[in-house]
PDB file of C-alpha atoms in Angstrom:
ATOM      1  CA  UNK A 126     -24.297  35.291  44.557  1.00 58.00           C
ATOM      2  CA  UNK A 127     -20.848  33.744  44.538  1.00 69.00           C
ATOM      3  CA  UNK A 128     -18.623  35.193  47.217  1.00 84.00           C
ATOM      4  CA  UNK A 129     -14.908  34.668  46.993  1.00 93.00           C
ATOM      5  CA  UNK A 130     -13.199  34.352  50.362  1.00 94.00           C
ATOM      6  CA  UNK A 131      -9.704  34.335  48.845  1.00 96.00           C
ATOM      7  CA  UNK A 132      -8.238  35.729  45.627  1.00 96.00           C
ATOM      8  CA  UNK A 133      -7.236  32.278  44.451  1.00 97.00           C
ATOM      9  CA  UNK A 134     -10.916  31.286  44.312  1.00 97.00           C
ATOM     10  CA  UNK A 135     -11.360  33.825  41.502  1.00 98.00           C
ATOM     11  CA  UNK A 136      -8.603  32.447  39.292  1.00 98.00           C
ATOM     12  CA  UNK A 137     -10.460  29.556  37.562  1.00 98.00           C
ATOM     13  CA  UNK A 138     -13.368  31.844  36.585  1.00 98.00           C
ATOM     14  CA  UNK A 139     -11.014  34.613  35.482  1.00 99.00           C
ATOM     15  CA  UNK A 140      -8.873  32.182  33.456  1.00 99.00           C
ATOM     16  CA  UNK A 141     -11.962  30.919  31.651  1.00 99.00           C
ATOM     17  CA  UNK A 142     -13.181  34.462  30.961  1.00 99.00           C
ATOM     18  CA  UNK A 143      -9.775  35.641  29.692  1.00 99.00           C
ATOM     19  CA  UNK A 144      -9.457  32.649  27.378  1.00 99.00           C
ATOM     20  CA  UNK A 145     -12.867  33.387  25.828  1.00 99.00           C
ATOM     21  CA  UNK A 146     -12.084  37.108  25.612  1.00 98.00           C
ATOM     22  CA  UNK A 147      -8.781  36.500  23.814  1.00 98.00           C
ATOM     23  CA  UNK A 148     -10.170  33.818  21.488  1.00 98.00           C
ATOM     24  CA  UNK A 149     -12.897  36.226  20.383  1.00 98.00           C
ATOM     25  CA  UNK A 150     -10.282  38.860  19.473  1.00 97.00           C
ATOM     26  CA  UNK A 151      -7.533  36.641  18.071  1.00 98.00           C
ATOM     27  CA  UNK A 152      -9.478  33.960  16.215  1.00 96.00           C
ATOM     28  CA  UNK A 153      -6.489  32.590  14.273  1.00 96.00           C
ATOM     29  CA  UNK A 154      -4.125  32.555  17.234  1.00 98.00           C
ATOM     30  CA  UNK A 155      -3.279  29.841  19.702  1.00 98.00           C
ATOM     31  CA  UNK A 156      -4.417  31.053  23.122  1.00 99.00           C
ATOM     32  CA  UNK A 157      -3.202  29.687  26.425  1.00 98.00           C
ATOM     33  CA  UNK A 158      -4.204  31.168  29.780  1.00 99.00           C
ATOM     34  CA  UNK A 159      -2.361  30.320  32.993  1.00 99.00           C
ATOM     35  CA  UNK A 160      -2.722  31.034  36.686  1.00 99.00           C
ATOM     36  CA  UNK A 161       0.711  32.388  37.585  1.00 98.00           C
ATOM     37  CA  UNK A 162      -0.111  33.719  41.046  1.00 98.00           C
ATOM     38  CA  UNK A 163       2.417  31.367  42.653  1.00 97.00           C
ATOM     39  CA  UNK A 164       5.264  31.858  40.167  1.00 97.00           C
ATOM     40  CA  UNK A 165       7.114  34.717  38.570  1.00 97.00           C
ATOM     41  CA  UNK A 166       6.519  35.127  34.868  1.00 98.00           C
ATOM     42  CA  UNK A 167      10.211  34.590  34.057  1.00 97.00           C
ATOM     43  CA  UNK A 168      10.380  31.387  36.131  1.00 97.00           C
ATOM     44  CA  UNK A 169       7.280  30.022  34.403  1.00 98.00           C
ATOM     45  CA  UNK A 170       8.715  30.815  30.973  1.00 97.00           C
ATOM     46  CA  UNK A 171      11.959  28.935  31.699  1.00 96.00           C
ATOM     47  CA  UNK A 172       9.966  25.693  31.953  1.00 95.00           C
ATOM     48  CA  UNK A 173       7.131  26.299  29.459  1.00 96.00           C
ATOM     49  CA  UNK A 174       7.474  27.017  25.750  1.00 92.00           C
ATOM     50  CA  UNK A 175       5.097  29.858  24.979  1.00 95.00           C
ATOM     51  CA  UNK A 176       6.395  30.647  21.509  1.00 92.00           C
ATOM     52  CA  UNK A 177       8.714  33.455  20.495  1.00 94.00           C
ATOM     53  CA  UNK A 178       8.857  36.090  23.201  1.00 94.00           C
ATOM     54  CA  UNK A 179      10.630  39.392  23.479  1.00 92.00           C
ATOM     55  CA  UNK A 180      14.263  38.620  24.403  1.00 94.00           C
ATOM     56  CA  UNK A 181      14.041  40.456  27.731  1.00 95.00           C
ATOM     57  CA  UNK A 182      11.511  37.928  29.088  1.00 96.00           C
ATOM     58  CA  UNK A 183      14.286  36.510  31.294  1.00 96.00           C
ATOM     59  CA  UNK A 184      14.092  39.729  33.356  1.00 97.00           C
ATOM     60  CA  UNK A 185      10.328  39.551  33.950  1.00 97.00           C
ATOM     61  CA  UNK A 186      10.529  38.711  37.651  1.00 97.00           C
ATOM     62  CA  UNK A 187       6.921  39.757  38.185  1.00 98.00           C
ATOM     63  CA  UNK A 188       3.943  37.883  39.639  1.00 97.00           C
ATOM     64  CA  UNK A 189       0.775  38.505  37.676  1.00 98.00           C
ATOM     65  CA  UNK A 190      -2.245  36.480  38.820  1.00 99.00           C
ATOM     66  CA  UNK A 191      -3.503  35.408  35.391  1.00 99.00           C
ATOM     67  CA  UNK A 192      -1.549  35.622  32.135  1.00 99.00           C
ATOM     68  CA  UNK A 193      -2.811  34.969  28.623  1.00 99.00           C
ATOM     69  CA  UNK A 194      -0.373  33.991  25.882  1.00 99.00           C
ATOM     70  CA  UNK A 195      -1.372  34.849  22.306  1.00 98.00           C
ATOM     71  CA  UNK A 196       0.682  32.951  19.740  1.00 98.00           C
ATOM     72  CA  UNK A 197       0.389  33.948  16.080  1.00 96.00           C
ATOM     73  CA  UNK A 198       2.471  32.773  13.126  1.00 92.00           C
ATOM     74  CA  UNK A 199       5.510  34.917  12.312  1.00 93.00           C
ATOM     75  CA  UNK A 200       4.969  37.212  15.314  1.00 95.00           C
ATOM     76  CA  UNK A 201       6.257  37.442  18.836  1.00 96.00           C
ATOM     77  CA  UNK A 202       3.933  35.959  21.451  1.00 98.00           C
ATOM     78  CA  UNK A 203       1.701  38.653  22.946  1.00 98.00           C
ATOM     79  CA  UNK A 204       0.571  38.749  26.560  1.00 98.00           C
ATOM     80  CA  UNK A 205      -2.585  39.692  28.451  1.00 98.00           C
ATOM     81  CA  UNK A 206      -2.539  40.352  32.207  1.00 99.00           C
ATOM     82  CA  UNK A 207      -5.274  40.134  34.832  1.00 99.00           C
ATOM     83  CA  UNK A 208      -4.587  41.141  38.416  1.00 99.00           C
ATOM     84  CA  UNK A 209      -7.351  40.038  40.807  1.00 99.00           C
ATOM     85  CA  UNK A 210      -8.256  41.535  44.175  1.00 98.00           C
ATOM     86  CA  UNK A 211     -11.043  40.686  46.624  1.00 98.00           C
ATOM     87  CA  UNK A 212     -11.036  44.151  48.179  1.00 97.00           C
ATOM     88  CA  UNK A 213     -11.898  47.495  46.610  1.00 98.00           C
ATOM     89  CA  UNK A 214      -9.300  48.452  44.024  1.00 99.00           C
ATOM     90  CA  UNK A 215      -6.863  51.130  45.164  1.00 99.00           C
ATOM     91  CA  UNK A 216      -4.226  53.362  43.626  1.00 98.00           C
ATOM     92  CA  UNK A 217      -1.628  50.995  45.108  1.00 98.00           C
ATOM     93  CA  UNK A 218      -3.145  48.041  43.214  1.00 99.00           C
ATOM     94  CA  UNK A 219      -3.182  50.093  40.016  1.00 99.00           C
ATOM     95  CA  UNK A 220       0.454  51.091  40.532  1.00 98.00           C
ATOM     96  CA  UNK A 221       1.473  47.442  40.928  1.00 98.00           C
ATOM     97  CA  UNK A 222      -0.155  46.414  37.637  1.00 99.00           C
ATOM     98  CA  UNK A 223       1.090  49.517  35.832  1.00 98.00           C
ATOM     99  CA  UNK A 224       4.638  48.550  36.770  1.00 98.00           C
ATOM    100  CA  UNK A 225       4.152  44.995  35.517  1.00 98.00           C
ATOM    101  CA  UNK A 226       2.576  46.305  32.313  1.00 98.00           C
ATOM    102  CA  UNK A 227       5.376  48.798  31.662  1.00 98.00           C
ATOM    103  CA  UNK A 228       7.898  45.964  31.964  1.00 97.00           C
ATOM    104  CA  UNK A 229       6.264  43.269  29.796  1.00 98.00           C
ATOM    105  CA  UNK A 230       3.962  45.430  27.593  1.00 97.00           C
ATOM    106  CA  UNK A 231       0.883  43.171  27.354  1.00 98.00           C
ATOM    107  CA  UNK A 232      -1.751  43.865  24.697  1.00 97.00           C
ATOM    108  CA  UNK A 233      -4.385  43.876  27.456  1.00 98.00           C
ATOM    109  CA  UNK A 234      -4.039  44.568  31.163  1.00 98.00           C
ATOM    110  CA  UNK A 235      -6.982  44.233  33.557  1.00 99.00           C
ATOM    111  CA  UNK A 236      -7.310  45.105  37.253  1.00 99.00           C
ATOM    112  CA  UNK A 237     -10.480  43.556  38.669  1.00 99.00           C
ATOM    113  CA  UNK A 238     -12.365  43.055  41.916  1.00 98.00           C
ATOM    114  CA  UNK A 239     -15.888  41.908  42.811  1.00 98.00           C
ATOM    115  CA  UNK A 240     -16.068  44.966  45.100  1.00 97.00           C
ATOM    116  CA  UNK A 241     -15.172  47.489  42.403  1.00 97.00           C
ATOM    117  CA  UNK A 242     -13.064  50.584  42.927  1.00 98.00           C
ATOM    118  CA  UNK A 243     -12.198  52.492  46.086  1.00 98.00           C
ATOM    119  CA  UNK A 244     -13.607  56.028  46.449  1.00 98.00           C
ATOM    120  CA  UNK A 245     -10.143  57.575  45.979  1.00 98.00           C
ATOM    121  CA  UNK A 246      -9.469  55.630  42.778  1.00 98.00           C
ATOM    122  CA  UNK A 247     -12.911  56.569  41.427  1.00 97.00           C
ATOM    123  CA  UNK A 248     -12.233  60.201  42.312  1.00 98.00           C
ATOM    124  CA  UNK A 249      -8.834  60.205  40.605  1.00 98.00           C
ATOM    125  CA  UNK A 250     -10.136  58.601  37.407  1.00 97.00           C
ATOM    126  CA  UNK A 251     -13.597  60.159  37.115  1.00 95.00           C
ATOM    127  CA  UNK A 252     -13.787  63.378  39.114  1.00 96.00           C
ATOM    128  CA  UNK A 253     -10.260  64.511  38.258  1.00 97.00           C
ATOM    129  CA  UNK A 254     -10.316  62.786  34.833  1.00 96.00           C
ATOM    130  CA  UNK A 255      -6.808  61.370  35.248  1.00 97.00           C
ATOM    131  CA  UNK A 256      -7.192  58.571  32.715  1.00 97.00           C
ATOM    132  CA  UNK A 257      -3.576  59.209  31.736  1.00 97.00           C
ATOM    133  CA  UNK A 258      -2.513  57.278  34.850  1.00 98.00           C
ATOM    134  CA  UNK A 259      -3.886  54.102  33.237  1.00 98.00           C
ATOM    135  CA  UNK A 260      -1.483  54.332  30.282  1.00 97.00           C
ATOM    136  CA  UNK A 261       1.500  52.000  30.096  1.00 97.00           C
ATOM    137  CA  UNK A 262       2.607  51.875  26.436  1.00 96.00           C
ATOM    138  CA  UNK A 263       2.699  54.420  23.644  1.00 95.00           C
ATOM    139  CA  UNK A 264       3.258  53.826  19.922  1.00 93.00           C
ATOM    140  CA  UNK A 265       3.285  56.572  17.327  1.00 96.00           C
ATOM    141  CA  UNK A 266       0.004  56.721  15.438  1.00 94.00           C
ATOM    142  CA  UNK A 267      -1.831  54.421  17.886  1.00 92.00           C
ATOM    143  CA  UNK A 268      -3.903  54.909  21.003  1.00 92.00           C
ATOM    144  CA  UNK A 269      -1.945  54.358  24.203  1.00 94.00           C
ATOM    145  CA  UNK A 270      -2.428  50.994  25.858  1.00 96.00           C
ATOM    146  CA  UNK A 271      -4.265  51.362  29.152  1.00 97.00           C
ATOM    147  CA  UNK A 272      -4.967  49.251  32.175  1.00 98.00           C
ATOM    148  CA  UNK A 273      -8.684  48.467  32.315  1.00 98.00           C
ATOM    149  CA  UNK A 274     -10.014  48.847  35.866  1.00 98.00           C
ATOM    150  CA  UNK A 275     -13.335  47.094  36.437  1.00 98.00           C
ATOM    151  CA  UNK A 276     -15.653  45.316  38.790  1.00 98.00           C
ATOM    152  CA  UNK A 277     -15.808  41.537  38.401  1.00 98.00           C
ATOM    153  CA  UNK A 278     -19.378  40.245  38.131  1.00 97.00           C
ATOM    154  CA  UNK A 279     -19.397  37.077  40.250  1.00 96.00           C
ATOM    155  CA  UNK A 280     -22.717  35.866  38.847  1.00 95.00           C
ATOM    156  CA  UNK A 281     -21.958  36.360  35.139  1.00 96.00           C
ATOM    157  CA  UNK A 282     -18.283  35.496  35.739  1.00 96.00           C
ATOM    158  CA  UNK A 283     -17.345  38.377  33.501  1.00 97.00           C
ATOM    159  CA  UNK A 284     -16.251  41.981  33.741  1.00 96.00           C
ATOM    160  CA  UNK A 285     -18.958  44.509  34.418  1.00 95.00           C
ATOM    161  CA  UNK A 286     -18.232  46.442  31.231  1.00 94.00           C
ATOM    162  CA  UNK A 287     -20.698  49.199  32.173  1.00 92.00           C
ATOM    163  CA  UNK A 288     -18.431  50.434  34.952  1.00 91.00           C
ATOM    164  CA  UNK A 289     -15.069  49.574  33.368  1.00 95.00           C
ATOM    165  CA  UNK A 290     -12.641  52.481  33.150  1.00 96.00           C
ATOM    166  CA  UNK A 291      -9.911  52.610  30.558  1.00 93.00           C
ATOM    167  CA  UNK A 292     -11.399  50.106  28.163  1.00 72.00           C
ATOM    168  CA  UNK A 293     -13.330  52.290  25.752  1.00 59.00           C
ATOM    169  CA  UNK A 294     -11.342  50.897  22.811  1.00 62.00           C
ATOM    170  CA  UNK A 295     -12.114  47.238  23.618  1.00 61.00           C
TER     171      UNK A 295
END
C-alpha cells in the first residue's frame, strides 16, 4: 500500500487521474491538468494561456491543489478542481472547497483523502442527509453542481467511487 507522508506526494497521481477522468468525459476537448498548490489560480493564469476564461478570473485569488482546464472550440474554458488532504476530511475542508467552487464555478469539484471522511462529516451527509451542503452552483432546469467527497484509493490511484458522496450524476 502506498502511504503518502505529505499532501504534495499525492499530486502527481491525482493529476494523472484527473486528466484521464476529464479526457473520458470531454473527448473532443483539449485537457490540461496542473498542480497549483503553490500558486493562486489568478497568478497562474496571468502567465499561462488557458483559453478563453470568464472575465472575473483575475479575482480568483484561490489556491486549489489540482486544477483541470477543459478547452473546447467556441466556449469558455471550463475548470475542474481537486483538493487533496492526507487526514480525514472535515467540514472545514469541505467549506474551503465550497468557497473556491462558488467563486470559480468548476464543472467538477472533488475533495479527496486516502483516509476518507471524518465521523462528523459522514454524520452530516449520511445520517442527517444534508447533501445540500455539497451544492455550489445552480442553473434552471439542471441538477445543482456538487462537490464530490471521496476516499482516494492509493493502490488503484483512483477515487473509491463506492463511498463517494455527491457524485451520483457522474
